[in-house]
PDB file of C-alpha atoms and ligand atoms in Angstrom:
ATOM      1  CA  MET A   1      75.412 120.387  67.770  1.00  0.00           C
ATOM      2  CA  ASN A   2      72.539 122.055  69.193  1.00  0.00           C
ATOM      3  CA  GLY A   3      74.413 124.215  71.653  1.00  0.00           C
ATOM      4  CA  ALA A   4      75.725 121.005  73.420  1.00  0.00           C
ATOM      5  CA  ARG A   5      79.163 121.366  74.537  1.00  0.00           C
ATOM      6  CA  ILE A   6      80.923 118.228  75.165  1.00  0.00           C
ATOM      7  CA  VAL A   7      83.680 117.710  77.543  1.00  0.00           C
ATOM      8  CA  MET A   8      85.738 114.623  78.062  1.00  0.00           C
ATOM      9  CA  GLU A   9      88.922 114.008  80.207  1.00  0.00           C
ATOM     10  CA  ILE A  10      91.107 111.257  79.845  1.00  0.00           C
ATOM     11  CA  SER A  11      94.148 110.560  82.218  1.00  0.00           C
ATOM     12  CA  VAL A  12      97.513 109.616  80.697  1.00  0.00           C
ATOM     13  CA  GLU A  13     100.213 107.874  82.488  1.00  0.00           C
ATOM     14  CA  GLY A  14     104.072 108.441  81.629  1.00  0.00           C
ATOM     15  CA  GLY A  15     105.948 105.210  80.547  1.00  0.00           C
ATOM     16  CA  ASN A  16     102.387 102.997  80.535  1.00  0.00           C
ATOM     17  CA  PHE A  17     103.076 101.863  76.728  1.00  0.00           C
ATOM     18  CA  PRO A  18     100.505  99.087  76.882  1.00  0.00           C
ATOM     19  CA  ALA A  19      97.877 101.609  77.422  1.00  0.00           C
ATOM     20  CA  ALA A  20      99.516 104.249  75.267  1.00  0.00           C
ATOM     21  CA  GLY A  21      96.760 105.654  72.634  1.00  0.00           C
ATOM     22  CA  GLU A  22      93.843 104.689  74.776  1.00  0.00           C
ATOM     23  CA  ALA A  23      93.131 108.094  75.156  1.00  0.00           C
ATOM     24  CA  ALA A  24      92.846 109.161  71.354  1.00  0.00           C
ATOM     25  CA  SER A  25      90.844 105.902  70.800  1.00  0.00           C
ATOM     26  CA  LYS A  26      88.138 107.456  73.193  1.00  0.00           C
ATOM     27  CA  VAL A  27      88.465 110.618  71.532  1.00  0.00           C
ATOM     28  CA  LYS A  28      88.070 109.164  68.150  1.00  0.00           C
ATOM     29  CA  LYS A  29      84.870 107.140  69.422  1.00  0.00           C
ATOM     30  CA  THR A  30      83.123 110.036  70.773  1.00  0.00           C
ATOM     31  CA  LEU A  31      83.713 112.300  67.735  1.00  0.00           C
ATOM     32  CA  ARG A  32      82.287 109.144  65.673  1.00  0.00           C
ATOM     33  CA  GLN A  33      79.233 108.936  67.838  1.00  0.00           C
ATOM     34  CA  LEU A  34      78.767 112.629  67.383  1.00  0.00           C
ATOM     35  CA  GLY A  35      78.765 112.325  63.679  1.00  0.00           C
ATOM     36  CA  ILE A  36      81.612 114.539  63.076  1.00  0.00           C
ATOM     37  CA  ASN A  37      83.053 114.628  59.365  1.00  0.00           C
ATOM     38  CA  SER A  38      85.623 111.719  58.885  1.00  0.00           C
ATOM     39  CA  ASP A  39      88.544 113.650  57.477  1.00  0.00           C
ATOM     40  CA  LEU A  40      87.809 116.053  60.569  1.00  0.00           C
ATOM     41  CA  ILE A  41      87.954 113.307  62.858  1.00  0.00           C
ATOM     42  CA  ARG A  42      91.437 111.811  61.133  1.00  0.00           C
ATOM     43  CA  ARG A  43      93.076 115.252  61.820  1.00  0.00           C
ATOM     44  CA  VAL A  44      91.898 115.520  65.247  1.00  0.00           C
ATOM     45  CA  SER A  45      92.932 111.561  66.035  1.00  0.00           C
ATOM     46  CA  ILE A  46      96.508 112.107  64.616  1.00  0.00           C
ATOM     47  CA  ALA A  47      97.101 115.068  66.418  1.00  0.00           C
ATOM     48  CA  THR A  48      95.672 113.755  69.876  1.00  0.00           C
ATOM     49  CA  TYR A  49      97.373 110.523  69.594  1.00  0.00           C
ATOM     50  CA  GLU A  50     101.092 112.628  69.014  1.00  0.00           C
ATOM     51  CA  ALA A  51     100.200 114.655  71.952  1.00  0.00           C
ATOM     52  CA  GLU A  52      99.271 111.623  74.206  1.00  0.00           C
ATOM     53  CA  MET A  53     102.490 109.589  73.154  1.00  0.00           C
ATOM     54  CA  ASN A  54     104.222 112.876  74.223  1.00  0.00           C
ATOM     55  CA  ILE A  55     102.866 112.673  77.272  1.00  0.00           C
ATOM     56  CA  VAL A  56     103.682 108.941  77.803  1.00  0.00           C
ATOM     57  CA  ILE A  57     107.288 109.253  76.334  1.00  0.00           C
ATOM     58  CA  HIS A  58     108.495 112.589  77.523  1.00  0.00           C
ATOM     59  CA  ALA A  59     106.375 113.257  80.583  1.00  0.00           C
ATOM     60  CA  TYR A  60     105.510 111.961  84.116  1.00  0.00           C
ATOM     61  CA  ARG A  61     101.458 112.179  83.971  1.00  0.00           C
ATOM     62  CA  GLY A  62      99.041 114.097  82.335  1.00  0.00           C
ATOM     63  CA  LYS A  63      95.739 114.434  80.799  1.00  0.00           C
ATOM     64  CA  ILE A  64      93.690 115.014  77.408  1.00  0.00           C
ATOM     65  CA  ILE A  65      90.912 117.193  77.700  1.00  0.00           C
ATOM     66  CA  LEU A  66      88.496 117.198  74.544  1.00  0.00           C
ATOM     67  CA  GLN A  67      86.072 119.955  74.248  1.00  0.00           C
ATOM     68  CA  VAL A  68      83.381 120.014  71.299  1.00  0.00           C
ATOM     69  CA  ASP A  69      81.109 122.862  70.757  1.00  0.00           C
ATOM     70  CA  GLU A  70      79.449 124.714  67.973  1.00  0.00           C
ATOM     71  CA  GLU A  71      82.319 126.880  67.005  1.00  0.00           C
ATOM     72  CA  GLU A  72      85.241 124.124  67.010  1.00  0.00           C
ATOM     73  CA  ILE A  73      86.880 121.128  68.657  1.00  0.00           C
ATOM     74  CA  ARG A  74      89.664 121.623  71.285  1.00  0.00           C
ATOM     75  CA  VAL A  75      91.817 118.984  72.394  1.00  0.00           C
ATOM     76  CA  ILE A  76      94.120 119.913  75.714  1.00  0.00           C
ATOM     77  CA  ALA A  77      97.079 117.974  76.487  1.00  0.00           C
ATOM     78  CA  GLU A  78      98.259 118.840  79.748  1.00  0.00           C
ATOM     79  CA  ASP A  79     101.023 117.183  81.454  1.00  0.00           C
ATOM     80  CA  ILE A  80     103.384 117.367  84.799  1.00  0.00           C
ATOM     81  CA  GLY A  81     106.897 116.906  83.478  1.00  0.00           C
ATOM     82  CA  LYS A  82     110.204 118.151  82.615  1.00  0.00           C
ATOM     83  CA  GLY A  83     108.955 120.847  80.028  1.00  0.00           C
ATOM     84  CA  ILE A  84     110.756 121.603  76.801  1.00  0.00           C
ATOM     85  CA  PRO A  85     113.858 123.825  76.646  1.00  0.00           C
ATOM     86  CA  ASP A  86     113.500 124.892  73.316  1.00  0.00           C
ATOM     87  CA  LEU A  87     110.383 124.998  71.486  1.00  0.00           C
ATOM     88  CA  ASN A  88     111.589 126.014  68.369  1.00  0.00           C
ATOM     89  CA  LEU A  89     113.848 123.355  68.233  1.00  0.00           C
ATOM     90  CA  ALA A  90     111.377 120.808  69.439  1.00  0.00           C
ATOM     91  CA  MET A  91     109.028 121.839  66.335  1.00  0.00           C
ATOM     92  CA  MET A  92     111.834 120.984  63.669  1.00  0.00           C
ATOM     93  CA  GLU A  93     111.106 117.550  61.837  1.00  0.00           C
ATOM     94  CA  GLY A  94     113.521 114.998  63.112  1.00  0.00           C
ATOM     95  CA  PHE A  95     114.364 116.760  66.356  1.00  0.00           C
ATOM     96  CA  SER A  96     113.847 114.131  69.439  1.00  0.00           C
ATOM     97  CA  THR A  97     115.499 113.567  72.688  1.00  0.00           C
ATOM     98  CA  ALA A  98     113.696 110.014  72.667  1.00  0.00           C
ATOM     99  CA  SER A  99     115.938 107.396  74.482  1.00  0.00           C
ATOM    100  CA  GLU A 100     117.519 104.446  72.427  1.00  0.00           C
ATOM    101  CA  LYS A 101     114.716 102.193  74.118  1.00  0.00           C
ATOM    102  CA  VAL A 102     112.068 104.048  73.209  1.00  0.00           C
ATOM    103  CA  ARG A 103     113.599 104.356  69.252  1.00  0.00           C
ATOM    104  CA  GLU A 104     113.407 100.592  69.696  1.00  0.00           C
ATOM    105  CA  MET A 105     109.854 100.530  70.179  1.00  0.00           C
ATOM    106  CA  GLY A 106     109.346 102.761  66.856  1.00  0.00           C
ATOM    107  CA  PHE A 107     109.067 106.094  68.628  1.00  0.00           C
ATOM    108  CA  GLY A 108     111.421 108.982  68.542  1.00  0.00           C
ATOM    109  CA  ALA A 109     111.447 110.029  64.974  1.00  0.00           C
ATOM    110  CA  GLY A 110     110.934 113.790  66.014  1.00  0.00           C
ATOM    111  CA  MET A 111     107.656 113.931  63.791  1.00  0.00           C
ATOM    112  CA  GLY A 112     105.216 114.097  66.477  1.00  0.00           C
ATOM    113  CA  LEU A 113     105.136 118.151  67.028  1.00  0.00           C
ATOM    114  CA  PRO A 114     105.629 118.609  63.355  1.00  0.00           C
ATOM    115  CA  ASN A 115     102.630 116.245  62.563  1.00  0.00           C
ATOM    116  CA  ILE A 116     100.444 118.054  65.408  1.00  0.00           C
ATOM    117  CA  LYS A 117     101.210 121.419  63.722  1.00  0.00           C
ATOM    118  CA  LYS A 118      99.851 120.199  60.282  1.00  0.00           C
ATOM    119  CA  CYS A 119      96.740 118.769  61.670  1.00  0.00           C
ATOM    120  CA  THR A 120      95.607 121.519  63.758  1.00  0.00           C
ATOM    121  CA  ASP A 121      93.993 125.179  62.730  1.00  0.00           C
ATOM    122  CA  GLU A 122      95.543 126.541  65.661  1.00  0.00           C
ATOM    123  CA  LEU A 123      98.219 125.034  67.917  1.00  0.00           C
ATOM    124  CA  LYS A 124      99.470 126.880  71.281  1.00  0.00           C
ATOM    125  CA  ILE A 125     102.212 125.229  73.501  1.00  0.00           C
ATOM    126  CA  LYS A 126     102.844 126.319  76.931  1.00  0.00           C
ATOM    127  CA  THR A 127     105.813 124.793  78.575  1.00  0.00           C
ATOM    128  CA  GLU A 128     107.812 125.601  81.616  1.00  0.00           C
ATOM    129  CA  ILE A 129     111.164 123.556  82.724  1.00  0.00           C
ATOM    130  CA  ASN A 130     110.569 121.353  85.396  1.00  0.00           C
ATOM    131  CA  THR A 131     107.051 121.963  85.865  1.00  0.00           C
ATOM    132  CA  GLY A 132     105.090 120.569  82.852  1.00  0.00           C
ATOM    133  CA  THR A 133     103.753 121.443  79.145  1.00  0.00           C
ATOM    134  CA  THR A 134     100.185 122.122  77.706  1.00  0.00           C
ATOM    135  CA  VAL A 135      99.577 121.823  74.062  1.00  0.00           C
ATOM    136  CA  LEU A 136      96.584 123.429  73.103  1.00  0.00           C
ATOM    137  CA  MET A 137      94.898 122.320  69.586  1.00  0.00           C
ATOM    138  CA  SER A 138      92.230 123.687  67.845  1.00  0.00           C
ATOM    139  CA  PHE A 139      90.245 122.312  64.924  1.00  0.00           C
ATOM    140  CA  ASN A 140      87.668 124.355  63.007  1.00  0.00           C
ATOM    141  CA  TYR A 141      84.619 122.485  61.382  1.00  0.00           C
ATOM    142  CA  ALA A 142      84.879 124.125  57.881  1.00  0.00           C
ATOM    143  CA  LYS A 143      87.788 122.545  56.071  1.00  0.00           C
TER     144      LYS A 143
HETATM  145  N1  ATP B   1     105.127 116.796  76.551  1.00  0.00           N
HETATM  146  C1  ATP B   1     106.565 116.910  76.244  1.00  0.00           C
HETATM  147  N2  ATP B   1     107.202 117.065  77.561  1.00  0.00           N
HETATM  148  C2  ATP B   1     108.659 117.461  77.297  1.00  0.00           C
HETATM  149  N3  ATP B   1     109.167 117.318  76.276  1.00  0.00           N
HETATM  150  C3  ATP B   1     108.434 117.112  75.161  1.00  0.00           C
HETATM  151  C4  ATP B   1     107.154 116.958  75.358  1.00  0.00           C
HETATM  152  N4  ATP B   1     106.565 116.684  73.956  1.00  0.00           N
HETATM  153  C5  ATP B   1     107.828 117.255  73.113  1.00  0.00           C
HETATM  154  N5  ATP B   1     109.051 117.158  73.973  1.00  0.00           N
HETATM  155  C6  ATP B   1     110.287 117.167  73.224  1.00  0.00           C
HETATM  156  O1  ATP B   1     110.162 117.815  71.783  1.00  0.00           O
HETATM  157  C7  ATP B   1     110.772 116.829  71.204  1.00  0.00           C
HETATM  158  C8  ATP B   1     110.173 116.795  69.735  1.00  0.00           C
HETATM  159  O2  ATP B   1     108.727 115.983  70.181  1.00  0.00           O
HETATM  160  P1  ATP B   1     107.948 115.328  68.799  1.00  0.00           P
HETATM  161  O3  ATP B   1     107.084 114.634  69.477  1.00  0.00           O
HETATM  162  O4  ATP B   1     108.367 115.860  67.873  1.00  0.00           O
HETATM  163  O5  ATP B   1     109.213 114.001  68.781  1.00  0.00           O
HETATM  164  P2  ATP B   1     109.557 112.615  69.535  1.00  0.00           P
HETATM  165  O6  ATP B   1     108.483 112.494  70.548  1.00  0.00           O
HETATM  166  O7  ATP B   1     110.901 112.600  69.904  1.00  0.00           O
HETATM  167  O8  ATP B   1     109.209 111.509  68.451  1.00  0.00           O
HETATM  168  P3  ATP B   1     107.806 110.870  67.468  1.00  0.00           P
HETATM  169  O9  ATP B   1     106.939 111.958  68.077  1.00  0.00           O
HETATM  170  O10 ATP B   1     108.268 110.992  66.016  1.00  0.00           O
HETATM  171  O11 ATP B   1     107.636 109.860  68.081  1.00  0.00           O
HETATM  172  C9  ATP B   1     110.996 115.365  71.928  1.00  0.00           C
HETATM  173  O12 ATP B   1     111.948 114.799  71.679  1.00  0.00           O
HETATM  174  C10 ATP B   1     111.016 115.898  73.482  1.00  0.00           C
HETATM  175  O13 ATP B   1     112.408 116.358  73.621  1.00  0.00           O
HETATM  176 MG1   MG B   2     106.471 112.600  69.755  1.00  0.00          MG
END
């Protein structure tokens, strides 16, 4: 990486299903251009996609921030939204508050956050009711 620090910021719009996944695609493309190991790209892409979808499905709007430096890769998903009332419950496999309409589109299995947990080396979630949620995901190079 030669000391370079890459920072990218992509807006995500709540409810915009046609555009959903674009932020994760951009992140993936950038990491490919940087020559990052494909296994690591796979983990970052899955986690970013799930965090992006959670903004689309559960929040009003937000952004995905990518930070790449010599130590690690970080993806921050920040949104303005309802927040998560019970984080422990939300982290459980199968827990979802997704609407019937969203489930018909193939989402709402309650697997996004558990999947993010599996793909990240470090996960921090800050959430405030009626304000929003920030999901901070870190990925190590050596793995
Ligand atoms: N950014 C967010 N803002 C508000 N609530 C959220 C957010 N992300 C997750 N949640 C809450 O946590 C629950 C679990 O999230 P998770 O991503 O695991 O499942 P899901 O989005 O419901 O379904 P899936 O990810 O499998 O499509 C959601 O149903 C929702 O209630
Ligand atoms: Mg989800």
